[in-house]
Amino acid sequence: MEKTLVLIKPDGVQRGYVGEIISRLEKKGLQLVAAKFILAPKHLAEQHYAVHYGKPFYEGLIAFITSSPIMAMVWRGPEAISVVRSLMGATNPSQANPGTIRFDLAMVVNRNLTHASDGPETAAQEIALWFSPDELYE
Ligand code: IDP
Ligand code: MG
């Protein structure tokens, strides 16, 4: 079964949406297989967002994601990667569809609440980056 990494970023934690976001994934039918509430070290954030290195928003993104604790999770289910991306909605909340987490709960692209893996390779890489194998309960 497919697995995907989800982060509830500092804005999601600070605005009190950890429960709401987890609830939406649970209600869909996805299975939580790992979770940790952590202040991400800078080197981990930099590896996680390495694909965006050099982009105008990169430095701000790293500063933000390491600024206060986040909820890191692994979710599992049939086509979990695309299902979770659909539940999140478009990267820019103003372009996301109503009913998605980002449209319903967020306003701007640099405070869009969540991260979710975008493909099988990135999901595998990101899960291995944030969790050791013995932290996954499948
Ligand atoms: P994703 O989170 O939907 O996969 P990515 O393109 O991978 O979107 O970008 C990673 C994160 O970087 C986004 O979730 C968002 O927080 C931030 N970001 C993306 N594009 C911009 C931008 O143009 N300005 C500011 N922040 C951005
Ligand atoms: Mg991405």
Short mmCIF file of N, CA and C and ligand atoms in Angstrom, two decimals:
data_model
loop_
_atom_site.label_atom_id
_atom_site.label_comp_id
_atom_site.label_asym_id
_atom_site.label_seq_id
_atom_site.Cartn_x
_atom_site.Cartn_y
_atom_site.Cartn_z
N MET A 1 0.85 -1.21 0.00
CA MET A 1 0.00 0.00 0.00
C MET A 1 0.88 1.25 0.00
N GLU A 2 0.39 2.27 -0.67
CA GLU A 2 1.20 3.49 -0.83
C GLU A 2 1.26 4.30 0.47
N LYS A 3 2.42 4.94 0.68
CA LYS A 3 2.59 5.79 1.86
C LYS A 3 3.06 7.18 1.42
N THR A 4 2.71 8.19 2.22
CA THR A 4 3.11 9.55 1.90
C THR A 4 3.46 10.32 3.16
N LEU A 5 4.39 11.26 3.02
CA LEU A 5 4.76 12.11 4.17
C LEU A 5 3.89 13.36 4.18
N VAL A 6 3.38 13.68 5.35
CA VAL A 6 2.60 14.91 5.54
C VAL A 6 3.25 15.70 6.68
N LEU A 7 3.44 17.00 6.46
CA LEU A 7 3.85 17.90 7.53
C LEU A 7 2.74 18.91 7.76
N ILE A 8 2.36 19.10 9.02
CA ILE A 8 1.55 20.27 9.38
C ILE A 8 2.55 21.33 9.83
N LYS A 9 2.66 22.37 9.02
CA LYS A 9 3.70 23.38 9.21
C LYS A 9 3.37 24.27 10.43
N PRO A 10 4.32 25.14 10.81
CA PRO A 10 4.09 25.97 12.01
C PRO A 10 2.78 26.74 12.01
N ASP A 11 2.33 27.21 10.85
CA ASP A 11 1.06 27.95 10.84
C ASP A 11 -0.11 27.06 11.20
N GLY A 12 -0.08 25.80 10.74
CA GLY A 12 -1.15 24.87 11.08
C GLY A 12 -1.20 24.55 12.56
N VAL A 13 -0.01 24.40 13.16
CA VAL A 13 0.07 24.12 14.60
C VAL A 13 -0.40 25.36 15.38
N GLN A 14 0.13 26.53 15.01
CA GLN A 14 -0.17 27.75 15.78
C GLN A 14 -1.63 28.15 15.67
N ARG A 15 -2.24 27.85 14.53
CA ARG A 15 -3.65 28.23 14.36
C ARG A 15 -4.60 27.16 14.90
N GLY A 16 -4.04 26.09 15.44
CA GLY A 16 -4.89 25.09 16.09
C GLY A 16 -5.58 24.14 15.13
N TYR A 17 -4.90 23.84 14.01
CA TYR A 17 -5.51 22.99 12.99
C TYR A 17 -4.92 21.58 12.93
N VAL A 18 -4.12 21.20 13.92
CA VAL A 18 -3.58 19.82 13.90
C VAL A 18 -4.73 18.82 13.89
N GLY A 19 -5.67 18.99 14.79
CA GLY A 19 -6.80 18.06 14.88
C GLY A 19 -7.65 18.06 13.63
N GLU A 20 -7.95 19.26 13.13
CA GLU A 20 -8.79 19.39 11.92
C GLU A 20 -8.15 18.69 10.72
N ILE A 21 -6.85 18.90 10.54
CA ILE A 21 -6.17 18.31 9.38
C ILE A 21 -6.09 16.80 9.52
N ILE A 22 -5.71 16.33 10.71
CA ILE A 22 -5.69 14.88 10.94
C ILE A 22 -7.08 14.29 10.72
N SER A 23 -8.09 14.98 11.21
CA SER A 23 -9.47 14.50 11.09
C SER A 23 -9.88 14.33 9.63
N ARG A 24 -9.51 15.30 8.80
CA ARG A 24 -9.88 15.20 7.38
C ARG A 24 -9.22 13.98 6.73
N LEU A 25 -7.97 13.71 7.08
CA LEU A 25 -7.28 12.54 6.50
C LEU A 25 -7.90 11.25 7.03
N GLU A 26 -8.22 11.23 8.32
CA GLU A 26 -8.85 10.04 8.91
C GLU A 26 -10.22 9.78 8.32
N LYS A 27 -11.01 10.84 8.17
CA LYS A 27 -12.38 10.67 7.65
C LYS A 27 -12.36 10.13 6.22
N LYS A 28 -11.36 10.55 5.44
CA LYS A 28 -11.24 10.04 4.08
C LYS A 28 -11.01 8.53 4.08
N GLY A 29 -10.31 8.04 5.13
CA GLY A 29 -10.04 6.61 5.23
C GLY A 29 -8.56 6.27 5.23
N LEU A 30 -7.73 7.30 5.19
CA LEU A 30 -6.28 7.06 5.24
C LEU A 30 -5.90 6.59 6.65
N GLN A 31 -4.80 5.85 6.70
CA GLN A 31 -4.35 5.27 7.97
C GLN A 31 -3.07 5.96 8.43
N LEU A 32 -3.07 6.43 9.67
CA LEU A 32 -1.88 7.05 10.25
C LEU A 32 -0.91 5.95 10.68
N VAL A 33 0.32 5.99 10.16
CA VAL A 33 1.27 4.93 10.53
C VAL A 33 2.50 5.47 11.27
N ALA A 34 2.67 6.79 11.30
CA ALA A 34 3.79 7.37 12.07
C ALA A 34 3.49 8.83 12.33
N ALA A 35 3.96 9.34 13.48
CA ALA A 35 3.77 10.76 13.79
C ALA A 35 4.80 11.21 14.81
N LYS A 36 5.27 12.43 14.63
CA LYS A 36 6.13 13.06 15.64
C LYS A 36 5.96 14.58 15.58
N PHE A 37 5.93 15.17 16.78
CA PHE A 37 5.78 16.62 16.92
C PHE A 37 7.17 17.17 17.21
N ILE A 38 7.76 17.88 16.26
CA ILE A 38 9.16 18.26 16.43
C ILE A 38 9.46 19.66 15.90
N LEU A 39 10.49 20.25 16.50
CA LEU A 39 11.09 21.47 15.96
C LEU A 39 12.16 20.99 14.98
N ALA A 40 11.93 21.18 13.69
CA ALA A 40 12.82 20.62 12.67
C ALA A 40 14.18 21.30 12.72
N PRO A 41 15.27 20.51 12.79
CA PRO A 41 16.60 21.10 12.67
C PRO A 41 16.81 21.63 11.25
N LYS A 42 17.64 22.67 11.12
CA LYS A 42 17.80 23.34 9.82
C LYS A 42 18.29 22.37 8.74
N HIS A 43 19.21 21.47 9.10
CA HIS A 43 19.74 20.55 8.07
C HIS A 43 18.66 19.63 7.51
N LEU A 44 17.70 19.27 8.37
CA LEU A 44 16.60 18.42 7.92
C LEU A 44 15.67 19.20 6.97
N ALA A 45 15.35 20.42 7.35
CA ALA A 45 14.51 21.27 6.50
C ALA A 45 15.19 21.51 5.15
N GLU A 46 16.49 21.73 5.17
CA GLU A 46 17.22 21.98 3.92
C GLU A 46 17.23 20.76 3.01
N GLN A 47 17.36 19.58 3.60
CA GLN A 47 17.29 18.36 2.78
C GLN A 47 15.88 18.15 2.24
N HIS A 48 14.91 18.39 3.11
CA HIS A 48 13.51 18.20 2.72
C HIS A 48 13.14 19.09 1.53
N TYR A 49 13.59 20.34 1.57
CA TYR A 49 13.24 21.30 0.52
C TYR A 49 14.39 21.55 -0.46
N ALA A 50 15.31 20.60 -0.60
CA ALA A 50 16.48 20.78 -1.47
C ALA A 50 16.07 21.11 -2.91
N VAL A 51 14.95 20.56 -3.36
CA VAL A 51 14.49 20.80 -4.73
C VAL A 51 14.20 22.28 -4.99
N HIS A 52 13.95 23.02 -3.93
CA HIS A 52 13.62 24.45 -4.08
C HIS A 52 14.82 25.36 -3.82
N TYR A 53 16.01 24.78 -3.59
CA TYR A 53 17.20 25.58 -3.30
C TYR A 53 17.44 26.60 -4.42
N GLY A 54 17.68 27.85 -4.04
CA GLY A 54 17.96 28.90 -5.02
C GLY A 54 16.74 29.68 -5.47
N LYS A 55 15.53 29.17 -5.21
CA LYS A 55 14.32 29.90 -5.59
C LYS A 55 14.12 31.09 -4.65
N PRO A 56 13.40 32.10 -5.11
CA PRO A 56 13.25 33.33 -4.30
C PRO A 56 12.64 33.07 -2.92
N PHE A 57 11.77 32.07 -2.82
CA PHE A 57 11.09 31.82 -1.54
C PHE A 57 11.82 30.82 -0.65
N TYR A 58 12.98 30.28 -1.13
CA TYR A 58 13.64 29.19 -0.40
C TYR A 58 14.06 29.59 1.02
N GLU A 59 14.78 30.70 1.15
CA GLU A 59 15.30 31.09 2.48
C GLU A 59 14.15 31.31 3.47
N GLY A 60 13.11 31.99 3.00
CA GLY A 60 11.95 32.23 3.86
C GLY A 60 11.25 30.95 4.26
N LEU A 61 11.20 30.01 3.32
CA LEU A 61 10.56 28.72 3.58
C LEU A 61 11.32 27.94 4.66
N ILE A 62 12.64 27.91 4.55
CA ILE A 62 13.46 27.21 5.54
C ILE A 62 13.34 27.89 6.91
N ALA A 63 13.40 29.22 6.91
CA ALA A 63 13.28 29.96 8.18
C ALA A 63 11.94 29.66 8.83
N PHE A 64 10.88 29.64 8.02
CA PHE A 64 9.55 29.44 8.58
C PHE A 64 9.36 28.02 9.12
N ILE A 65 9.77 27.03 8.33
CA ILE A 65 9.50 25.63 8.70
C ILE A 65 10.29 25.22 9.96
N THR A 66 11.41 25.95 10.21
CA THR A 66 12.23 25.65 11.40
C THR A 66 11.93 26.61 12.56
N SER A 67 10.92 27.47 12.41
CA SER A 67 10.70 28.53 13.41
C SER A 67 9.94 28.05 14.64
N SER A 68 9.15 27.02 14.51
CA SER A 68 8.41 26.47 15.66
C SER A 68 7.97 25.05 15.30
N PRO A 69 7.49 24.29 16.28
CA PRO A 69 7.25 22.86 16.03
C PRO A 69 6.24 22.57 14.92
N ILE A 70 6.46 21.44 14.29
CA ILE A 70 5.58 20.95 13.23
C ILE A 70 5.14 19.52 13.58
N MET A 71 4.07 19.09 12.95
CA MET A 71 3.60 17.72 13.12
C MET A 71 3.97 16.95 11.86
N ALA A 72 4.91 16.01 11.99
CA ALA A 72 5.34 15.19 10.86
C ALA A 72 4.65 13.83 10.96
N MET A 73 4.12 13.38 9.83
CA MET A 73 3.33 12.14 9.85
C MET A 73 3.54 11.34 8.57
N VAL A 74 3.28 10.04 8.68
CA VAL A 74 3.20 9.19 7.49
C VAL A 74 1.79 8.62 7.44
N TRP A 75 1.16 8.75 6.28
CA TRP A 75 -0.20 8.24 6.05
C TRP A 75 -0.16 7.20 4.94
N ARG A 76 -1.03 6.22 5.05
CA ARG A 76 -0.99 5.05 4.17
C ARG A 76 -2.39 4.77 3.62
N GLY A 77 -2.42 4.33 2.38
CA GLY A 77 -3.71 3.97 1.77
C GLY A 77 -3.55 3.78 0.28
N PRO A 78 -4.60 3.29 -0.40
CA PRO A 78 -4.55 3.15 -1.85
C PRO A 78 -4.36 4.53 -2.50
N GLU A 79 -3.31 4.65 -3.30
CA GLU A 79 -3.00 5.93 -3.96
C GLU A 79 -2.93 7.09 -2.97
N ALA A 80 -2.34 6.81 -1.82
CA ALA A 80 -2.30 7.80 -0.73
C ALA A 80 -1.64 9.11 -1.17
N ILE A 81 -0.64 9.04 -2.05
CA ILE A 81 0.09 10.25 -2.43
C ILE A 81 -0.84 11.24 -3.14
N SER A 82 -1.54 10.77 -4.16
CA SER A 82 -2.42 11.68 -4.90
C SER A 82 -3.68 12.02 -4.10
N VAL A 83 -4.16 11.08 -3.31
CA VAL A 83 -5.35 11.35 -2.49
C VAL A 83 -5.05 12.47 -1.49
N VAL A 84 -3.90 12.40 -0.84
CA VAL A 84 -3.55 13.45 0.15
C VAL A 84 -3.33 14.79 -0.55
N ARG A 85 -2.65 14.77 -1.70
CA ARG A 85 -2.47 16.03 -2.45
C ARG A 85 -3.83 16.64 -2.83
N SER A 86 -4.79 15.79 -3.20
CA SER A 86 -6.13 16.29 -3.52
C SER A 86 -6.81 16.90 -2.30
N LEU A 87 -6.68 16.25 -1.16
CA LEU A 87 -7.28 16.79 0.06
C LEU A 87 -6.65 18.12 0.45
N MET A 88 -5.33 18.28 0.19
CA MET A 88 -4.64 19.54 0.51
C MET A 88 -5.09 20.66 -0.40
N GLY A 89 -5.24 20.39 -1.69
CA GLY A 89 -5.55 21.43 -2.66
C GLY A 89 -4.29 22.06 -3.23
N ALA A 90 -4.48 23.01 -4.14
CA ALA A 90 -3.36 23.65 -4.83
C ALA A 90 -2.44 24.36 -3.85
N THR A 91 -1.16 24.46 -4.25
CA THR A 91 -0.14 25.10 -3.40
C THR A 91 -0.58 26.49 -2.95
N ASN A 92 -1.13 27.27 -3.88
CA ASN A 92 -1.61 28.61 -3.54
C ASN A 92 -3.07 28.52 -3.10
N PRO A 93 -3.35 28.79 -1.84
CA PRO A 93 -4.72 28.61 -1.33
C PRO A 93 -5.78 29.37 -2.12
N SER A 94 -5.38 30.48 -2.74
CA SER A 94 -6.38 31.24 -3.50
C SER A 94 -6.76 30.53 -4.80
N GLN A 95 -5.92 29.58 -5.24
CA GLN A 95 -6.24 28.79 -6.44
C GLN A 95 -6.76 27.39 -6.10
N ALA A 96 -6.80 27.06 -4.82
CA ALA A 96 -7.28 25.73 -4.42
C ALA A 96 -8.79 25.66 -4.52
N ASN A 97 -9.31 24.45 -4.67
CA ASN A 97 -10.76 24.28 -4.76
C ASN A 97 -11.40 24.34 -3.38
N PRO A 98 -12.61 24.91 -3.30
CA PRO A 98 -13.37 24.84 -2.04
C PRO A 98 -13.51 23.38 -1.60
N GLY A 99 -13.44 23.17 -0.30
CA GLY A 99 -13.49 21.81 0.23
C GLY A 99 -12.12 21.24 0.53
N THR A 100 -11.08 21.87 -0.03
CA THR A 100 -9.74 21.42 0.28
C THR A 100 -9.24 22.13 1.54
N ILE A 101 -8.25 21.51 2.17
CA ILE A 101 -7.66 22.08 3.40
C ILE A 101 -7.13 23.48 3.12
N ARG A 102 -6.39 23.63 2.03
CA ARG A 102 -5.75 24.93 1.78
C ARG A 102 -6.77 26.00 1.41
N PHE A 103 -7.80 25.65 0.64
CA PHE A 103 -8.82 26.67 0.35
C PHE A 103 -9.61 27.02 1.60
N ASP A 104 -10.03 26.01 2.33
CA ASP A 104 -10.95 26.24 3.45
C ASP A 104 -10.27 26.95 4.62
N LEU A 105 -8.97 26.70 4.82
CA LEU A 105 -8.34 27.13 6.07
C LEU A 105 -7.19 28.11 5.88
N ALA A 106 -6.79 28.41 4.64
CA ALA A 106 -5.60 29.25 4.43
C ALA A 106 -5.87 30.31 3.36
N MET A 107 -4.99 31.29 3.31
CA MET A 107 -5.18 32.43 2.40
C MET A 107 -4.01 32.65 1.45
N VAL A 108 -2.77 32.40 1.90
CA VAL A 108 -1.59 32.80 1.10
C VAL A 108 -0.60 31.65 0.98
N VAL A 109 0.19 31.68 -0.12
CA VAL A 109 1.03 30.54 -0.51
C VAL A 109 2.12 30.24 0.51
N ASN A 110 2.66 31.25 1.18
CA ASN A 110 3.75 30.98 2.13
C ASN A 110 3.22 30.63 3.53
N ARG A 111 1.92 30.54 3.67
CA ARG A 111 1.29 30.06 4.91
C ARG A 111 0.14 29.13 4.52
N ASN A 112 0.51 28.01 3.85
CA ASN A 112 -0.50 27.12 3.29
C ASN A 112 -0.66 25.82 4.08
N LEU A 113 -0.21 25.85 5.34
CA LEU A 113 -0.54 24.86 6.38
C LEU A 113 0.16 23.51 6.31
N THR A 114 0.33 22.98 5.09
CA THR A 114 0.75 21.57 5.00
C THR A 114 1.81 21.36 3.92
N HIS A 115 2.51 20.25 4.09
CA HIS A 115 3.34 19.67 3.03
C HIS A 115 2.84 18.25 2.80
N ALA A 116 2.84 17.82 1.54
CA ALA A 116 2.57 16.42 1.23
C ALA A 116 3.45 16.00 0.06
N SER A 117 3.98 14.79 0.13
CA SER A 117 4.85 14.27 -0.93
C SER A 117 4.14 14.32 -2.27
N ASP A 118 4.93 14.55 -3.35
CA ASP A 118 4.31 14.73 -4.66
C ASP A 118 4.50 13.56 -5.62
N GLY A 119 5.14 12.48 -5.18
CA GLY A 119 5.31 11.31 -6.05
C GLY A 119 5.95 10.18 -5.28
N PRO A 120 5.99 8.99 -5.87
CA PRO A 120 6.51 7.81 -5.17
C PRO A 120 7.97 7.96 -4.71
N GLU A 121 8.81 8.56 -5.59
CA GLU A 121 10.23 8.70 -5.20
C GLU A 121 10.39 9.69 -4.06
N THR A 122 9.72 10.85 -4.19
CA THR A 122 9.85 11.84 -3.12
C THR A 122 9.22 11.32 -1.83
N ALA A 123 8.13 10.58 -1.93
CA ALA A 123 7.52 10.03 -0.72
C ALA A 123 8.50 9.11 0.00
N ALA A 124 9.14 8.23 -0.74
CA ALA A 124 10.11 7.30 -0.12
C ALA A 124 11.27 8.07 0.51
N GLN A 125 11.79 9.04 -0.23
CA GLN A 125 12.91 9.86 0.28
C GLN A 125 12.51 10.62 1.54
N GLU A 126 11.34 11.25 1.49
CA GLU A 126 10.91 12.10 2.60
C GLU A 126 10.57 11.28 3.84
N ILE A 127 9.94 10.13 3.65
CA ILE A 127 9.63 9.28 4.81
C ILE A 127 10.93 8.85 5.48
N ALA A 128 11.93 8.47 4.68
CA ALA A 128 13.22 8.04 5.23
C ALA A 128 13.96 9.19 5.91
N LEU A 129 13.72 10.41 5.42
CA LEU A 129 14.37 11.58 6.01
C LEU A 129 13.81 11.90 7.40
N TRP A 130 12.52 11.77 7.57
CA TRP A 130 11.86 12.20 8.81
C TRP A 130 11.66 11.08 9.81
N PHE A 131 11.68 9.83 9.34
CA PHE A 131 11.39 8.69 10.24
C PHE A 131 12.38 7.56 10.01
N SER A 132 12.72 6.88 11.11
CA SER A 132 13.46 5.64 10.96
C SER A 132 12.45 4.50 10.77
N PRO A 133 12.87 3.39 10.14
CA PRO A 133 11.91 2.32 9.84
C PRO A 133 11.15 1.83 11.07
N ASP A 134 11.79 1.81 12.23
CA ASP A 134 11.12 1.30 13.42
C ASP A 134 10.09 2.28 14.00
N GLU A 135 9.99 3.46 13.43
CA GLU A 135 8.96 4.43 13.86
C GLU A 135 7.66 4.30 13.06
N LEU A 136 7.67 3.43 12.03
CA LEU A 136 6.47 3.23 11.21
C LEU A 136 5.70 2.02 11.73
N TYR A 137 4.41 2.19 11.97
CA TYR A 137 3.56 1.10 12.45
C TYR A 137 2.51 0.79 11.38
N GLU A 138 2.81 -0.20 10.58
CA GLU A 138 1.92 -0.54 9.46
C GLU A 138 1.16 -1.82 9.72
P1 IDP B 1 3.64 22.05 -2.43
O1 IDP B 1 3.81 22.29 -0.94
O2 IDP B 1 2.21 22.20 -2.85
O3 IDP B 1 4.25 20.76 -2.90
P2 IDP B 1 5.91 23.38 -3.68
O4 IDP B 1 5.89 23.98 -5.04
O5 IDP B 1 6.66 22.11 -3.49
O6 IDP B 1 4.39 23.24 -3.18
O7 IDP B 1 6.50 24.50 -2.72
C1 IDP B 1 6.87 24.15 -1.39
C2 IDP B 1 6.34 25.22 -0.47
O8 IDP B 1 7.02 26.44 -0.71
C3 IDP B 1 4.86 25.56 -0.64
O9 IDP B 1 4.01 24.68 0.08
C4 IDP B 1 4.79 26.96 -0.12
O10 IDP B 1 4.69 26.98 1.31
C5 IDP B 1 6.13 27.52 -0.52
N1 IDP B 1 6.03 28.25 -1.78
C6 IDP B 1 5.89 27.75 -3.02
N2 IDP B 1 5.84 28.71 -3.95
C7 IDP B 1 5.94 29.87 -3.27
C8 IDP B 1 5.96 31.24 -3.67
O11 IDP B 1 5.84 31.58 -4.85
N3 IDP B 1 6.11 32.15 -2.67
C9 IDP B 1 6.24 31.82 -1.37
N4 IDP B 1 6.23 30.54 -0.96
C10 IDP B 1 6.09 29.58 -1.89
MG MG B 2 6.22 20.18 -2.98
#
